[in-house]
Each structure stands twice: as C-alpha cells, then as structure tokens.
Amino acid sequence: MAFKPKLLMVDPSHFEVSYVINPWMKPGAWHEDPAGHLRQAQACSAALHQALTEAGAEVVMVPGAPGLPDMVFPANAAVVLDGRAIVARFACDERRGEEALFLNAFRSFEARGLLDTVVQYPEGIFQEGAGDCLWDDTRQQFWAGYGQRSAKASLQVTEDFFNVPVVPLELVSPRFYHLDTCFLVLSGGEILYYPPAFSAEGRAVIEGLAGKENVLEASDEDAAAFSVNAVNFGKEIVMARPPAKLKARLEERGYHVRSVDLDPFILSGGGAYCMTLRLNRFSAVKAAAEKAAAE
C-alpha cells in the first residue's frame, strides 16, 4: 500500500438503539438489556479497532456525544478524497445534531494537517457521506447512491468539489438506505453488491462499468449479515462475521478476510464500513504528486 490507511472511528460510549430510522433498527431488543448491550458494543468496537490495526491501518478515535447514538457510524460524516472533505447533511432529524460536531472534528483535522480543505454540502441538499459515495481506485471514480437518504442533487456538488467522475446508482429499497450497505468496492477491481437494492438501470451500469467478470453478487444471507458493509485496503478485508460461502469466495480471489462480531451495531443497521471513515484516500493524480513531493 502506498499510504498506510488512516481510519476515523467514534468512541461508542454513547451508543444505543433508541429510535427507528431504518428497517434494521431494533430498540426493543436493545432495551431488553441496555447495559449489557452497551458493554458488548464497546467490546465489539475495540475488536474492530484491533482488527483494523492488525491489518495495517492507523485508527483515529474521536468522542461521541450524548443523544447522538449514531455518531458511531462516521462513514456518514463526510466524503473525503485528496485531503479535501465535504461534510454531510443528514436527511433524518435524529442525526442532524451530528453535523456540527463532525464539522468541528474535521476542522480540527485540518488544523493538524490531516486535511487541507473542509466544507459542507449546501443547506437543504442531503448527502450522507462516504456511506453513499464510495471511491473506486481501479476506475478513479466515485459510485454514489441516491434515492433513500442522499438527494440526487448532491451528485453534481460532489463531482464539482472533487473534480472526479461520479457514477449515480439509485437505491430502491428502504432496507438498503445507504450504498455501503449493499455495495463494496474491492482493491482488485471487483464489486461485491446486492442486486435487489438497485434498479435495473443501476445493475446494468454496475455490470457495464465493472465488467461481468468483476461483479460478485451478494446473497440475501450476505446482505442480512452486513458483510457487504466491509472495509478493504490492499488484500485485507475487515467485515462483520461473514457467511462461510462469502468468506471462501473472497479468499479464492486472494483476499484475507478478518471477521469481527458487530452484532450490537447491526441492531442499528451498521457494520464495519459504517463504523469507519478513511481520512487519507487519494486519487491516482494526487497520490503521484504526494509521492513525488516526498522524494
């Protein structure tokens, strides 16, 4: 890897499942044993942190806040590329309080030299971060989900800000409200995705741009396990405990799959990708410039 991945996580001390904004959320199950679930969530977050570190990443941890339990899913906080970050606008009232806190966090990263530029999506244009905007290093483009949480109008804002192609993918199922719940870009050029989450047009776009030989279809079981919602860098994949068949398929392609118990977070509709945000992702042009400057 040219750059050691730097991944943002949020301390889960204030995590709970207390409302429903997606079909996976189960506050009733959480409140059967809130203290026990919180202890389990803290242990699972620590296990994810360890798996990412052992895979070769550096993890930057920031605090959460009372009353904002979904801050533990910073993938939705912003889209980041080439040292530039554009902070989210959340569609659901329950998450809008996160915006100011994440904006402050990203401005602190800017002050520390971790980022060069920090802005926010225009008011009224909903866009929920890297959860709906996945960078494809092979094709040097973003795949961007819209139609559930993120607005179609956000696509042009993203393209203009980063000056890279943005490929729209309409999400048609409320169960897969962010692109990262049903779509994983792998370093070898493969796309793992769950077809029922997409329109026929979207499926055709994915196959057309990725090539059928690079498209891996996730099963119902894979999607329900939140295994598609995974972190990949190099040949390392960190994901919520995958079904055996999916793990074997990925290992056949040369990937090393690290399985983590993320059950408390799945009660809120999130997995490994949701719980992280890559802060030092670079396009090929920027990566080449960074390498030349370092020599």
Tab-separated table of C-alpha atoms in Angstrom:
chain	number	residue	atom	x	y	z
A	1	MET	CA	0.000	0.000	0.000
A	2	ALA	CA	1.348	3.401	-0.943
A	3	PHE	CA	-0.221	5.021	2.115
A	4	LYS	CA	-0.979	3.457	5.472
A	5	PRO	CA	-4.764	3.767	5.781
A	6	LYS	CA	-5.860	6.303	8.382
A	7	LEU	CA	-9.372	5.472	9.582
A	8	LEU	CA	-11.690	7.529	11.751
A	9	MET	CA	-13.749	5.787	14.423
A	10	VAL	CA	-16.029	7.217	17.132
A	11	ASP	CA	-15.967	6.068	20.749
A	12	PRO	CA	-19.148	4.041	21.385
A	13	SER	CA	-19.730	5.169	24.990
A	14	HIS	CA	-22.973	6.931	23.997
A	15	PHE	CA	-24.184	4.282	21.573
A	16	GLU	CA	-27.676	2.844	21.938
A	17	VAL	CA	-30.583	1.879	19.724
A	18	SER	CA	-33.277	4.290	20.827
A	19	TYR	CA	-35.222	5.166	17.664
A	20	VAL	CA	-36.067	3.734	14.250
A	21	ILE	CA	-34.878	5.414	11.053
A	22	ASN	CA	-34.207	2.249	9.076
A	23	PRO	CA	-35.831	-1.207	8.939
A	24	TRP	CA	-32.933	-2.907	10.739
A	25	MET	CA	-33.138	-0.844	13.921
A	26	LYS	CA	-34.410	-2.776	16.954
A	27	PRO	CA	-34.737	-0.543	20.012
A	28	GLY	CA	-36.932	-3.144	21.696
A	29	ALA	CA	-34.151	-5.729	21.544
A	30	TRP	CA	-31.634	-3.174	22.788
A	31	HIS	CA	-33.733	-2.136	25.778
A	32	GLU	CA	-34.129	-5.719	26.981
A	33	ASP	CA	-30.582	-5.289	28.359
A	34	PRO	CA	-29.197	-1.820	27.602
A	35	ALA	CA	-26.220	-2.060	29.963
A	36	GLY	CA	-25.274	-5.481	28.641
A	37	HIS	CA	-25.629	-4.402	25.022
A	38	LEU	CA	-23.520	-1.314	25.657
A	39	ARG	CA	-20.759	-3.409	27.211
A	40	GLN	CA	-20.920	-5.723	24.216
A	41	ALA	CA	-20.856	-2.750	21.814
A	42	GLN	CA	-17.748	-1.368	23.493
A	43	ALA	CA	-16.053	-4.770	23.253
A	44	CYS	CA	-17.043	-5.154	19.604
A	45	SER	CA	-15.808	-1.653	18.745
A	46	ALA	CA	-12.494	-2.470	20.423
A	47	ALA	CA	-12.298	-5.714	18.418
A	48	LEU	CA	-12.894	-3.793	15.187
A	49	HIS	CA	-10.192	-1.288	16.175
A	50	GLN	CA	-7.792	-4.166	16.813
A	51	ALA	CA	-8.629	-5.940	13.542
A	52	LEU	CA	-8.068	-2.760	11.548
A	53	THR	CA	-4.784	-2.078	13.310
A	54	GLU	CA	-3.557	-5.639	12.808
A	55	ALA	CA	-4.498	-5.367	9.129
A	56	GLY	CA	-2.169	-2.373	8.823
A	57	ALA	CA	-4.341	0.684	9.398
A	58	GLU	CA	-3.951	3.591	11.806
A	59	VAL	CA	-7.140	4.404	13.713
A	60	VAL	CA	-8.033	7.938	14.812
A	61	MET	CA	-10.632	7.849	17.604
A	62	VAL	CA	-12.877	10.801	18.473
A	63	PRO	CA	-15.531	11.041	21.209
A	64	GLY	CA	-19.229	10.628	20.650
A	65	ALA	CA	-21.946	12.699	22.318
A	66	PRO	CA	-24.999	12.000	24.477
A	67	GLY	CA	-28.215	11.785	22.491
A	68	LEU	CA	-26.409	11.122	19.217
A	69	PRO	CA	-26.014	7.333	19.238
A	70	ASP	CA	-25.391	7.000	15.515
A	71	MET	CA	-22.210	9.061	15.659
A	72	VAL	CA	-20.516	5.650	15.904
A	73	PHE	CA	-21.118	5.449	12.132
A	74	PRO	CA	-18.716	8.143	10.836
A	75	ALA	CA	-18.830	6.804	7.285
A	76	ASN	CA	-21.855	9.075	7.037
A	77	ALA	CA	-19.981	12.125	8.346
A	78	ALA	CA	-18.274	13.234	5.143
A	79	VAL	CA	-16.825	12.342	1.774
A	80	VAL	CA	-13.024	12.574	1.807
A	81	LEU	CA	-10.560	12.436	-1.095
A	82	ASP	CA	-7.198	14.050	-1.815
A	83	GLY	CA	-7.094	15.858	1.507
A	84	ARG	CA	-10.467	17.502	0.838
A	85	ALA	CA	-13.564	16.788	2.918
A	86	ILE	CA	-17.165	17.750	2.330
A	87	VAL	CA	-19.254	17.226	5.457
A	88	ALA	CA	-22.683	15.589	5.325
A	89	ARG	CA	-26.199	16.977	5.578
A	90	PHE	CA	-28.391	14.354	7.230
A	91	ALA	CA	-31.888	13.605	5.960
A	92	CYS	CA	-33.221	12.369	9.323
A	93	ASP	CA	-33.831	14.756	12.207
A	94	GLU	CA	-32.343	12.238	14.651
A	95	ARG	CA	-28.880	12.586	13.091
A	96	ARG	CA	-28.715	16.298	12.264
A	97	GLY	CA	-27.108	17.108	15.596
A	98	GLU	CA	-24.051	15.195	14.398
A	99	GLU	CA	-23.308	17.731	11.663
A	100	ALA	CA	-21.835	20.479	13.859
A	101	LEU	CA	-19.768	18.001	15.879
A	102	PHE	CA	-18.327	16.320	12.812
A	103	LEU	CA	-17.684	19.691	11.185
A	104	ASN	CA	-15.685	20.732	14.254
A	105	ALA	CA	-13.796	17.429	14.215
A	106	PHE	CA	-12.863	17.826	10.565
A	107	ARG	CA	-11.761	21.410	11.124
A	108	SER	CA	-9.502	20.143	13.898
A	109	PHE	CA	-8.075	17.603	11.437
A	110	GLU	CA	-7.476	20.483	9.034
A	111	ALA	CA	-5.646	22.442	11.745
A	112	ARG	CA	-3.475	19.389	12.447
A	113	GLY	CA	-2.590	18.971	8.787
A	114	LEU	CA	-4.569	15.756	8.296
A	115	LEU	CA	-6.806	17.528	5.788
A	116	ASP	CA	-6.306	20.524	3.515
A	117	THR	CA	-9.867	21.716	2.912
A	118	VAL	CA	-13.138	21.247	4.812
A	119	VAL	CA	-16.554	22.448	3.601
A	120	GLN	CA	-20.139	21.228	3.977
A	121	TYR	CA	-22.826	20.310	1.486
A	122	PRO	CA	-25.191	23.231	0.826
A	123	GLU	CA	-28.099	23.551	3.216
A	124	GLY	CA	-31.100	21.551	2.035
A	125	ILE	CA	-29.052	19.192	-0.144
A	126	PHE	CA	-28.975	15.943	1.784
A	127	GLN	CA	-25.906	13.760	1.348
A	128	GLU	CA	-24.812	11.203	3.936
A	129	GLY	CA	-21.086	10.957	3.439
A	130	ALA	CA	-18.955	8.068	2.264
A	131	GLY	CA	-21.811	5.730	3.114
A	132	ASP	CA	-23.388	6.963	-0.104
A	133	CYS	CA	-20.210	7.824	-2.019
A	134	LEU	CA	-17.621	5.053	-2.434
A	135	TRP	CA	-14.285	5.710	-4.103
A	136	ASP	CA	-13.165	3.217	-6.749
A	137	ASP	CA	-9.387	3.326	-7.029
A	138	THR	CA	-9.350	0.990	-10.036
A	139	ARG	CA	-11.652	3.185	-12.106
A	140	GLN	CA	-10.765	6.533	-10.482
A	141	GLN	CA	-14.379	7.454	-9.838
A	142	PHE	CA	-16.998	7.645	-7.126
A	143	TRP	CA	-20.014	5.365	-7.111
A	144	ALA	CA	-22.769	7.433	-5.479
A	145	GLY	CA	-26.051	6.197	-4.062
A	146	TYR	CA	-29.178	8.325	-4.048
A	147	GLY	CA	-32.914	7.937	-3.606
A	148	GLN	CA	-33.134	6.924	0.060
A	149	ARG	CA	-31.069	9.289	2.238
A	150	SER	CA	-28.900	11.225	-0.219
A	151	ALA	CA	-30.505	13.516	-2.784
A	152	LYS	CA	-29.785	13.273	-6.491
A	153	ALA	CA	-28.860	16.970	-6.408
A	154	SER	CA	-25.849	16.105	-4.235
A	155	LEU	CA	-24.171	14.216	-7.083
A	156	GLN	CA	-23.192	17.334	-9.015
A	157	VAL	CA	-21.963	19.027	-5.843
A	158	THR	CA	-19.689	16.071	-5.175
A	159	GLU	CA	-18.392	15.963	-8.734
A	160	ASP	CA	-17.668	19.696	-8.787
A	161	PHE	CA	-15.920	19.659	-5.404
A	162	PHE	CA	-13.580	16.771	-6.134
A	163	ASN	CA	-13.314	17.191	-9.915
A	164	VAL	CA	-13.609	13.440	-10.498
A	165	PRO	CA	-16.371	11.380	-12.159
A	166	VAL	CA	-19.391	10.446	-10.027
A	167	VAL	CA	-21.496	7.494	-11.178
A	168	PRO	CA	-25.100	7.646	-9.891
A	169	LEU	CA	-26.744	4.489	-8.550
A	170	GLU	CA	-30.375	4.679	-7.489
A	171	LEU	CA	-31.193	2.771	-4.300
A	172	VAL	CA	-34.707	1.343	-4.483
A	173	SER	CA	-35.126	-0.477	-1.149
A	174	PRO	CA	-35.561	1.185	2.276
A	175	ARG	CA	-33.653	-1.792	3.747
A	176	PHE	CA	-30.550	-0.598	1.910
A	177	TYR	CA	-30.720	3.089	2.638
A	178	HIS	CA	-27.005	3.760	2.079
A	179	LEU	CA	-24.856	2.465	-0.756
A	180	ASP	CA	-22.327	0.955	1.650
A	181	THR	CA	-24.948	-1.479	2.999
A	182	CYS	CA	-25.183	-3.215	-0.380
A	183	PHE	CA	-22.062	-2.305	-2.393
A	184	LEU	CA	-18.371	-2.927	-1.730
A	185	VAL	CA	-15.519	-1.793	-3.964
A	186	LEU	CA	-12.526	-4.123	-3.715
A	187	SER	CA	-8.907	-3.236	-4.391
A	188	GLY	CA	-8.570	-5.811	-7.165
A	189	GLY	CA	-11.300	-4.127	-9.192
A	190	GLU	CA	-14.136	-6.428	-8.128
A	191	ILE	CA	-17.512	-5.124	-6.986
A	192	LEU	CA	-19.446	-7.105	-4.375
A	193	TYR	CA	-23.052	-5.965	-4.411
A	194	TYR	CA	-26.592	-6.996	-3.550
A	195	PRO	CA	-28.690	-6.690	-6.748
A	196	PRO	CA	-32.180	-6.283	-5.188
A	197	ALA	CA	-31.074	-2.970	-3.658
A	198	PHE	CA	-30.694	-1.410	-7.113
A	199	SER	CA	-32.872	-0.514	-10.066
A	200	ALA	CA	-32.476	-2.479	-13.300
A	201	GLU	CA	-30.719	0.552	-14.756
A	202	GLY	CA	-28.303	0.657	-11.827
A	203	ARG	CA	-27.493	-3.030	-12.147
A	204	ALA	CA	-26.766	-2.514	-15.841
A	205	VAL	CA	-24.456	0.415	-15.052
A	206	ILE	CA	-22.539	-1.641	-12.479
A	207	GLU	CA	-22.032	-4.550	-14.873
A	208	GLY	CA	-21.209	-2.242	-17.767
A	209	LEU	CA	-18.528	-0.270	-15.947
A	210	ALA	CA	-17.076	-3.047	-13.808
A	211	GLY	CA	-17.356	-5.885	-16.325
A	212	LYS	CA	-19.292	-9.061	-15.574
A	213	GLU	CA	-16.100	-10.900	-14.636
A	214	ASN	CA	-15.552	-8.414	-11.796
A	215	VAL	CA	-19.092	-8.410	-10.406
A	216	LEU	CA	-19.746	-10.618	-7.375
A	217	GLU	CA	-23.392	-10.899	-6.351
A	218	ALA	CA	-24.060	-10.993	-2.619
A	219	SER	CA	-26.748	-13.352	-1.340
A	220	ASP	CA	-29.659	-12.499	0.939
A	221	GLU	CA	-27.656	-14.058	3.774
A	222	ASP	CA	-24.576	-11.941	2.984
A	223	ALA	CA	-26.623	-8.748	2.963
A	224	ALA	CA	-28.501	-9.585	6.167
A	225	ALA	CA	-25.189	-10.269	7.934
A	226	PHE	CA	-23.948	-6.783	6.949
A	227	SER	CA	-20.905	-8.474	5.439
A	228	VAL	CA	-21.109	-6.326	2.299
A	229	ASN	CA	-20.610	-3.347	4.611
A	230	ALA	CA	-16.882	-4.022	4.905
A	231	VAL	CA	-13.534	-2.225	4.997
A	232	ASN	CA	-10.990	-3.147	2.329
A	233	PHE	CA	-7.467	-1.932	1.746
A	234	GLY	CA	-4.856	-3.893	-0.142
A	235	LYS	CA	-5.729	-7.567	0.247
A	236	GLU	CA	-7.228	-7.075	3.713
A	237	ILE	CA	-10.986	-7.155	4.280
A	238	VAL	CA	-12.483	-6.484	7.711
A	239	MET	CA	-16.178	-7.302	7.972
A	240	ALA	CA	-18.974	-8.355	10.270
A	241	ARG	CA	-18.973	-12.130	10.622
A	242	PRO	CA	-19.494	-13.360	7.046
A	243	PRO	CA	-21.308	-16.477	5.882
A	244	ALA	CA	-18.804	-19.224	5.088
A	245	LYS	CA	-19.523	-19.186	1.341
A	246	LEU	CA	-18.817	-15.467	1.043
A	247	LYS	CA	-15.592	-15.759	3.017
A	248	ALA	CA	-14.463	-18.611	0.766
A	249	ARG	CA	-15.321	-16.668	-2.422
A	250	LEU	CA	-13.256	-13.711	-1.314
A	251	GLU	CA	-10.335	-15.835	-0.184
A	252	GLU	CA	-10.323	-17.601	-3.551
A	253	ARG	CA	-9.631	-14.192	-5.073
A	254	GLY	CA	-6.647	-13.686	-2.793
A	255	TYR	CA	-8.178	-11.560	-0.040
A	256	HIS	CA	-7.558	-12.061	3.665
A	257	VAL	CA	-10.880	-11.806	5.489
A	258	ARG	CA	-10.895	-10.698	9.120
A	259	SER	CA	-14.194	-11.485	10.812
A	260	VAL	CA	-15.473	-9.301	13.677
A	261	ASP	CA	-18.561	-9.643	15.864
A	262	LEU	CA	-20.518	-6.430	15.307
A	263	ASP	CA	-23.950	-7.668	16.412
A	264	PRO	CA	-24.798	-4.669	18.670
A	265	PHE	CA	-24.241	-2.279	15.776
A	266	ILE	CA	-26.198	-4.428	13.343
A	267	LEU	CA	-29.153	-3.839	15.713
A	268	SER	CA	-28.878	-0.234	14.482
A	269	GLY	CA	-28.264	-1.097	10.835
A	270	GLY	CA	-24.493	-0.680	10.585
A	271	GLY	CA	-21.384	-2.786	10.026
A	272	ALA	CA	-17.631	-2.352	9.680
A	273	TYR	CA	-17.659	0.186	6.847
A	274	CYS	CA	-20.306	2.302	8.592
A	275	MET	CA	-18.103	2.427	11.687
A	276	THR	CA	-15.091	3.900	9.895
A	277	LEU	CA	-14.136	6.705	7.551
A	278	ARG	CA	-10.916	6.734	5.530
A	279	LEU	CA	-9.191	10.098	6.007
A	280	ASN	CA	-6.246	9.635	3.626
A	281	ARG	CA	-7.753	8.291	0.439
A	282	PHE	CA	-6.090	9.640	-2.706
A	283	SER	CA	-6.817	9.662	-6.405
A	284	ALA	CA	-4.033	8.460	-8.705
A	285	VAL	CA	-3.128	12.024	-9.703
A	286	LYS	CA	-2.845	13.211	-6.104
A	287	ALA	CA	-1.032	10.064	-4.977
A	288	ALA	CA	1.584	10.558	-7.685
A	289	ALA	CA	2.041	14.188	-6.652
A	290	GLU	CA	2.390	13.213	-2.982
A	291	LYS	CA	4.975	10.563	-3.861
A	292	ALA	CA	6.972	12.982	-5.990
A	293	ALA	CA	6.955	15.604	-3.219
A	294	ALA	CA	8.239	13.054	-0.725
A	295	GLU	CA	11.190	12.019	-2.925
